[in-house]
Amino acid sequence: MEIDQNHPYHTFEIQDTLQEVSAEEKGLSSEEAQNRQEEFGKNVLPEKEVANPFLLFLKQFKDFLILILFVAAGIAFWAEKMADVYIILAVILFNGIVGFVQEYRAEKAIQAIKSLDQNYAFVLRDGKEEKIEAENVVPGDIIILKEGNSIPADARLIEAKELRTSEASLTGESMPVEKNTATTDEGASIGDRLNMVWKSTNIVNGKGKAVVTATGKKTEIGKIARSMGEMKMQDSNFRKKTKLLGKQMAVIAMLVSAVVFSLGYWFRDYEFEETLLVTIAVLVSIIPEGLPAVISIVLAIGASRMAKQNAIVREFTATEIMGSVSTLLTDKTGTLTQSILVIKRFFTGSGKEIAVTGNGYELEGEFKEEGNSFEWEDRPVERKLLAIAAFCNDAQIQKGHEKGEDLEIEGKEKDANKESDDPQISGDPTEVAMLVMGRKSKVKDKDPFTGYKILDDVPFKSEQKFRASLVETEEGPELFAIGAPERILELSTEYLTEEGSEELGEKMEQEIQSKMDEWADDAMRVLALGFRKSGEKERISAEDVKELCWVGMVGIVDPPREGVKESIAECKTAGIRVMMVTGDHKKTAAAIAKDVGILSGEENEDKYPAAMTTQELDVADEEFDEYINHVNVFARMNPDTKLRIAERLQAKDTLIAMTGDGVNDAPALKRADVGIAMGIRGTDVAKDASEIVLQDDNFSSIVNAIREGRIVFNNVRITSFFLLSTNFAFGIAFITSMILGWPLLLSAVQILFVNLVTAGIVDIALATEPGHGDIMKMPPIKKSESILKKDFFPFLLTVSVVIVILTLFTFNHYRSESEEMARTATFIMASMSQIFNVFNMRSLRLSIFEIGPFSNRWVTLAFLAAIVLQVLVIKIPFFRDLMEFEDFPILDFLVITLISIVIIGAGELYKYLKFQRKMF
């Protein structure tokens, strides 16, 4: 059987669709369904393979610096320096464990917060309704659609009764979409195909039937998932930087080693084996054995800090990349906004416009008129409007701590034993918004409304554009109606004022229409409210909704998340461009963008529009680039255009982060340098495509992550410079000593001890540095900026030269006693110089006395621990013999320690001349 699952079924009449997929309205037979499943497969999406722990562990050893360490270990093994081999391998293993633990924990955390998909569907089989596993749905199945359920597959509607779906996760549309069975144009976008329903979207109202036209990977969500799997991904920017760092270290190590070998073998006439031994020692001294481990620790600390800010890091290097982000592409619905509908204000026949405060579904809020508290109890018009809002709806809302009947929400049953402070809701989102406003006013708790009783109800229908309730009031039965503003206005003959009902004349109608237009321009959805006396009626129908008394109207919005405006302002201060890329309507997108500060209101729309759509961006690359360089709001985006925006920005050396929660965001999330998915409202597809997942869905957490990312990059830099200063100094010292004809300054194992243990302890502590100055007022780190920035090489050279002078002076001073005593003294001087040098490296710009010498307790503790280690390794016979040291006098130890403090003075002098006096 051939069924084309990619056909534009939205253009087909119902009977043509049934014929094309070989289906009947009574459904498939069980036997036919089984045959089709064997042919077309299970109705499941392509799944990302669960990370194999072993492969995840091996992944940690792909770094270029790690490969250099393996080479160094191999050379040491060949030279039978087993102590060196064991220490190097221990560093490699430690680095792998740190990286593995962080990424494995992140994967587990993502699995823990993934939403549970509805795993069943209602279908017609053998002419009867059956409840089956969603994965068993096949093309041609007739699915039955019920309020609150998730849609199991893409399907063409054959019946639709007041059917509305939530498609925000697929299209970005924030409002429920009204569905019908009429055909649509072939070129209609996904969001405009009103006769189709889509897999993994939800039914918020009504019911219907549909014939399945695509399942599994052939659905719209499946196509997106499949295209993501086919993407060829490049290395992250940070991996490129660390690879470059490794290559730089390798080149330096090989050049210096070549110089040492040449000096020893050809100019000093050392024996080959002796020369090779010295060369290995120099190679080991210059290769920063501890750097991969320290970088992993810096990233792990950054990831841990981000986790405390509710940002789970899935890809280890994303912690640093966040600090380099210069452009942030954000979705609107569910990211900048709360993805719920709330009433922002209402306007009544008394001429008053009242603002309603409160966030989301919070049941507490205030009513304000021109910023002042508004008491509605003694205002008859506002009393009536709040009463209509509270009683004329079929929504349910329940506080998390309230006892009562469990609510079934979107097909998921709430655990009665689970406590939550969040209200639990069910029903149409607009009706919930009305009910929330009613609960804020507590109108049902006040007389005479405590005695109100709903007698009958007329549900919303798209053709009538209103809903109505018959309510028993203190004045007898009254009909309350809520609906489209133009429809309620059309059905009204009067309007309510503080003095009573008055005839609805042309002047009032114009005032109402003007207010409707004003609110529409602010991207608010407007609903009007009215009522009429109903005599002694106990039942009502749609025909009874006439000759209404117009009471007022409400403006409904999907409000911005708390703190979003401040976060966007902070991004701009930090030099980060924020762009909105959404599937929602252009006018709505522009209004929200202006509300949260993405648009300033000062844009020159004569040259570039404030917002653009997918259709308007269907231009050549050159013109496309011009638009994305100057426009910050893009609406009605499809996945391909989102992806194109991301790719064109990256082509211009822009490092981008992309936020989102829907399936439509997933391809761009994966393509972005950092993909950031919402953990609560985000789809599993979006989470799998991202490097970071926000546990609280709070846009403000992104700014915190950027701040931490900048600190991480700075810490990678200072820890790298710290180790490099040690190794660079050792290289210069070795070359100088050979030119002078001196013996080997230190053995390879002594060098490793300085690099990995002494310097390693304080370097790890340096990784905890919190950041200094207002880091979010600095421009973003350039995408092309390397870790070893040339600007800081004079600083590196300064401290290295001081260490070399102190080291050579010490060796020469004690050489008269013995080579072992000279090496012991040199070891102490080299170690103590590095220990004190950590205070220089805490900031490459600020004085240690400006940031506080002991303000980082971990550095202070590491400093003390490193000094204790020096004493132990020199004074305890076992370690002293293992390291080939002599018993060194304590007084001499103290003198060398005091002399090594000179390194701090050298660092302070450099910073003063460079950044205070700006002499060079």
mmCIF file with all atom_site columns, C-alpha atoms in Angstrom, residues 1-9 12 16-24 28 32-33 35-37 39-41 137-141 154 211-215 218:
data_model
loop_
_atom_site.group_PDB
_atom_site.id
_atom_site.type_symbol
_atom_site.label_atom_id
_atom_site.label_alt_id
_atom_site.label_comp_id
_atom_site.label_asym_id
_atom_site.label_entity_id
_atom_site.label_seq_id
_atom_site.pdbx_PDB_ins_code
_atom_site.Cartn_x
_atom_site.Cartn_y
_atom_site.Cartn_z
_atom_site.occupancy
_atom_site.B_iso_or_equiv
_atom_site.pdbx_formal_charge
_atom_site.auth_seq_id
_atom_site.auth_comp_id
_atom_site.auth_asym_id
_atom_site.auth_atom_id
_atom_site.pdbx_PDB_model_num
ATOM 1  C CA . MET A 1 1   ? 0.000   0.000  0.000  1.00 0.00 ? 1   MET A CA 1
ATOM 2  C CA . GLU A 1 2   ? 1.285   3.438  -0.896 1.00 0.00 ? 2   GLU A CA 1
ATOM 3  C CA . ILE A 1 3   ? 0.354   6.391  1.306  1.00 0.00 ? 3   ILE A CA 1
ATOM 4  C CA . ASP A 1 4   ? 2.172   9.659  0.713  1.00 0.00 ? 4   ASP A CA 1
ATOM 5  C CA . GLN A 1 5   ? 2.703   11.062 4.214  1.00 0.00 ? 5   GLN A CA 1
ATOM 6  C CA . ASN A 1 6   ? 4.212   14.271 2.818  1.00 0.00 ? 6   ASN A CA 1
ATOM 7  C CA . HIS A 1 7   ? 1.179   15.222 0.727  1.00 0.00 ? 7   HIS A CA 1
ATOM 8  C CA . PRO A 1 8   ? -0.475  18.669 1.304  1.00 0.00 ? 8   PRO A CA 1
ATOM 9  C CA . TYR A 1 9   ? -3.652  17.174 2.771  1.00 0.00 ? 9   TYR A CA 1
ATOM 10 C CA . PHE A 1 12  ? -7.862  18.220 0.044  1.00 0.00 ? 12  PHE A CA 1
ATOM 11 C CA . ASP A 1 16  ? -10.461 13.058 -1.094 1.00 0.00 ? 16  ASP A CA 1
ATOM 12 C CA . THR A 1 17  ? -8.232  12.772 1.968  1.00 0.00 ? 17  THR A CA 1
ATOM 13 C CA . LEU A 1 18  ? -9.958  9.576  3.110  1.00 0.00 ? 18  LEU A CA 1
ATOM 14 C CA . GLN A 1 19  ? -9.540  8.126  -0.344 1.00 0.00 ? 19  GLN A CA 1
ATOM 15 C CA . GLU A 1 20  ? -5.872  9.131  -0.559 1.00 0.00 ? 20  GLU A CA 1
ATOM 16 C CA . VAL A 1 21  ? -4.989  7.359  2.719  1.00 0.00 ? 21  VAL A CA 1
ATOM 17 C CA . SER A 1 22  ? -7.375  4.427  2.028  1.00 0.00 ? 22  SER A CA 1
ATOM 18 C CA . ALA A 1 23  ? -9.513  5.103  5.086  1.00 0.00 ? 23  ALA A CA 1
ATOM 19 C CA . GLU A 1 24  ? -13.184 5.184  6.045  1.00 0.00 ? 24  GLU A CA 1
ATOM 20 C CA . LEU A 1 28  ? -9.702  0.739  10.111 1.00 0.00 ? 28  LEU A CA 1
ATOM 21 C CA . GLU A 1 32  ? -5.580  -3.621 8.506  1.00 0.00 ? 32  GLU A CA 1
ATOM 22 C CA . ALA A 1 33  ? -4.091  -1.495 11.303 1.00 0.00 ? 33  ALA A CA 1
ATOM 23 C CA . ASN A 1 35  ? -0.626  -4.579 8.433  1.00 0.00 ? 35  ASN A CA 1
ATOM 24 C CA . ARG A 1 36  ? -0.065  -0.836 8.193  1.00 0.00 ? 36  ARG A CA 1
ATOM 25 C CA . GLN A 1 37  ? 2.066   -0.789 11.320 1.00 0.00 ? 37  GLN A CA 1
ATOM 26 C CA . GLU A 1 39  ? 4.615   -1.379 6.674  1.00 0.00 ? 39  GLU A CA 1
ATOM 27 C CA . PHE A 1 40  ? 4.973   2.125  8.143  1.00 0.00 ? 40  PHE A CA 1
ATOM 28 C CA . GLY A 1 41  ? 6.476   1.319  11.539 1.00 0.00 ? 41  GLY A CA 1
ATOM 29 C CA . VAL A 1 137 ? -1.470  4.755  15.621 1.00 0.00 ? 137 VAL A CA 1
ATOM 30 C CA . VAL A 1 138 ? -1.053  4.263  11.842 1.00 0.00 ? 138 VAL A CA 1
ATOM 31 C CA . PRO A 1 139 ? -1.734  6.354  8.702  1.00 0.00 ? 139 PRO A CA 1
ATOM 32 C CA . GLY A 1 140 ? -5.465  6.150  7.899  1.00 0.00 ? 140 GLY A CA 1
ATOM 33 C CA . ASP A 1 141 ? -6.536  5.742  11.529 1.00 0.00 ? 141 ASP A CA 1
ATOM 34 C CA . ASP A 1 154 ? -0.501  14.628 12.219 1.00 0.00 ? 154 ASP A CA 1
ATOM 35 C CA . VAL A 1 211 ? -7.848  10.974 9.803  1.00 0.00 ? 211 VAL A CA 1
ATOM 36 C CA . VAL A 1 212 ? -4.147  10.363 10.390 1.00 0.00 ? 212 VAL A CA 1
ATOM 37 C CA . THR A 1 213 ? -2.006  11.509 7.477  1.00 0.00 ? 213 THR A CA 1
ATOM 38 C CA . ALA A 1 214 ? 1.490   11.110 8.960  1.00 0.00 ? 214 ALA A CA 1
ATOM 39 C CA . THR A 1 215 ? 3.063   9.224  11.856 1.00 0.00 ? 215 THR A CA 1
ATOM 40 C CA . LYS A 1 218 ? 6.991   11.709 8.846  1.00 0.00 ? 218 LYS A CA 1
#
